[in-house]
Each structure stands twice: as C-alpha cells, then as structure tokens.
Amino acid sequence: MTVENDLHRITKKIDDFNDETKLNLKLHVEHEAQTHRRILPTGFFYGAVHEEIQAVVDERMHDFTKNTELKPQELYVYLQEEIKQNPTLSKRQLHYLAYSHLERITTNKFLKKIYKTMKKRMR
C-alpha cells in the first residue's frame, strides 16, 4: 500500500509541477507583453493581440503537458522487473535505466533531449 501512496504522491508532484510551469510561463508572457505594450504605437488594438498570444501559449502548454505523461507506475514496474533480473544493480544504474525507459516511451522531443542528457551524466 505504501508503494501506491508513493506513486500517487509522485503523480501529484508531476501535476503540480505542470501547473506551476503553466503559471510561470503565463506570468512571463504577460510581463513580456507589458514591456512590448509600452513600445507599441498609440491606438494599436492591444487586446486582440494579447488574446491571440494567450491562445497560442495555452495551446502550446496544453500540448507540452499532454506529452509529459511520465507514468510513474509503469516506470516502477519496469525498474522492479530489472531488479528481479539483476539484483546487484546500483542506484546509478537504476537511474540510467529509468532515463533510458523514459526516453524510449516519451513522444516529447524536449523531454527526449533531457533524458538523453541525464543518461550521459549517469555513465
């Protein structure tokens, strides 16, 4: 039962991270828009541009978070199987296997690069 709780807690942290990332991106976009608003010509209809920017940001963040499904339970089962096959795996080797697995299952190019970099650091 503790494994289920741990996996649930990890999933919650992932969701919280995604929500926090969305908020930070929106705040950054808003800050940049305010900066550029000062230099736009007077009379320029800023509202429509702002709404268009927000729609694109929302769409891209939705796509990004949709493709960041880390599936902690699947990763746990995979690592558990690896440990059964080779009980002498070190923590470093488990990290490497985890990054390899995540790199293999993700469809997000950005995350693939991150996992690939993390694997290199584990060698």
Coordinates of C-alpha atoms in Angstrom, one line a residue:
M1 CA 0.0 0.0 0.0
T2 CA 2.9 2.4 0.6
V3 CA 4.1 2.0 -2.9
E4 CA 0.7 3.0 -4.2
N5 CA 0.8 6.1 -1.9
D6 CA 4.3 6.9 -3.0
L7 CA 3.3 6.6 -6.7
H8 CA 0.2 8.7 -6.1
R9 CA 2.3 11.4 -4.4
I10 CA 4.8 11.4 -7.3
T11 CA 1.9 11.7 -9.8
K12 CA 0.6 14.7 -7.7
K13 CA 4.0 16.3 -7.8
I14 CA 4.2 16.0 -11.5
D15 CA 0.7 17.5 -11.9
D16 CA 1.7 20.4 -9.5
F17 CA 4.9 20.9 -11.5
N18 CA 3.0 21.1 -14.7
D19 CA 0.5 23.6 -13.2
E20 CA 3.3 25.7 -11.8
T21 CA 5.1 25.7 -15.1
K22 CA 2.0 26.8 -16.9
L23 CA 1.5 29.7 -14.4
N24 CA 5.2 30.8 -14.6
L25 CA 5.0 30.8 -18.4
K26 CA 1.8 32.8 -18.4
L27 CA 3.4 35.3 -16.0
H28 CA 6.5 35.6 -18.2
V29 CA 4.4 36.1 -21.3
E30 CA 2.3 38.7 -19.5
H31 CA 5.5 40.5 -18.4
E32 CA 6.9 40.5 -21.9
A33 CA 3.6 41.7 -23.3
Q34 CA 3.5 44.6 -20.8
T35 CA 7.1 45.5 -21.8
H36 CA 6.2 45.5 -25.5
R37 CA 2.9 47.3 -24.9
R38 CA 4.9 50.3 -23.9
I39 CA 6.6 50.5 -27.3
L40 CA 3.6 49.7 -29.5
P41 CA 2.1 52.7 -31.3
T42 CA -0.7 54.6 -29.6
G43 CA -4.1 53.4 -30.8
F44 CA -2.8 49.9 -31.6
F45 CA -5.5 47.4 -30.6
Y46 CA -3.6 45.6 -27.9
G47 CA -6.4 43.5 -26.6
A48 CA -6.8 41.3 -29.7
V49 CA -3.0 40.8 -29.9
H50 CA -2.9 39.8 -26.3
E51 CA -5.8 37.4 -26.6
E52 CA -4.1 35.8 -29.7
I53 CA -0.8 35.4 -27.8
Q54 CA -2.6 33.9 -24.8
A55 CA -4.4 31.4 -27.0
V56 CA -1.2 30.2 -28.6
V57 CA 0.6 30.0 -25.2
D58 CA -2.4 28.0 -23.8
E59 CA -2.4 25.6 -26.8
R60 CA 1.4 25.0 -26.6
M61 CA 1.3 24.5 -22.8
H62 CA -1.6 22.0 -23.2
D63 CA 0.4 20.1 -25.9
F64 CA 3.5 20.1 -23.7
T65 CA 1.8 18.9 -20.6
K66 CA -0.2 16.3 -22.5
N67 CA 3.0 14.9 -23.8
T68 CA 4.8 14.8 -20.5
E69 CA 3.0 11.8 -19.2
L70 CA 5.7 10.2 -17.1
K71 CA 3.6 7.1 -16.0
P72 CA 5.3 6.6 -12.6
Q73 CA 3.6 3.2 -12.0
E74 CA 4.8 1.9 -15.4
L75 CA 8.4 3.1 -14.5
Y76 CA 8.2 1.5 -11.1
V77 CA 7.1 -1.9 -12.6
Y78 CA 9.8 -1.6 -15.2
L79 CA 12.5 -1.0 -12.6
Q80 CA 11.1 -3.7 -10.4
E81 CA 11.5 -6.2 -13.2
E82 CA 15.0 -5.0 -13.9
I83 CA 15.9 -5.5 -10.3
K84 CA 14.4 -9.0 -10.3
Q85 CA 16.6 -9.9 -13.3
N86 CA 19.7 -8.3 -11.9
P87 CA 19.5 -7.8 -8.1
T88 CA 23.0 -6.2 -7.9
L89 CA 22.1 -3.1 -9.9
S90 CA 23.5 0.0 -8.3
K91 CA 21.4 3.2 -7.7
R92 CA 23.3 4.9 -10.5
Q93 CA 22.5 2.0 -12.9
L94 CA 18.8 2.2 -11.9
H95 CA 18.8 5.9 -12.7
Y96 CA 20.3 5.2 -16.1
L97 CA 17.7 2.5 -16.8
A98 CA 14.9 4.9 -15.7
Y99 CA 16.1 7.6 -18.0
S100 CA 16.5 5.1 -20.9
H101 CA 13.0 3.9 -20.3
L102 CA 11.5 7.4 -20.1
E103 CA 13.4 8.4 -23.2
R104 CA 12.0 5.4 -25.1
I105 CA 8.4 5.9 -24.1
T106 CA 8.0 9.7 -24.4
T107 CA 6.8 11.4 -27.6
N108 CA 8.0 14.8 -26.5
K109 CA 11.2 15.9 -28.3
F110 CA 12.2 18.3 -25.5
L111 CA 11.9 15.6 -22.8
K112 CA 13.8 13.1 -25.0
K113 CA 16.7 15.6 -25.0
I114 CA 16.6 16.0 -21.3
Y115 CA 16.5 12.2 -20.7
K116 CA 19.4 11.7 -23.1
T117 CA 21.5 14.4 -21.3
M118 CA 20.6 12.8 -17.9
K119 CA 21.7 9.4 -19.2
K120 CA 25.1 10.8 -20.3
R121 CA 25.6 12.2 -16.8
M122 CA 24.9 8.7 -15.3
R123 CA 27.7 7.0 -17.3

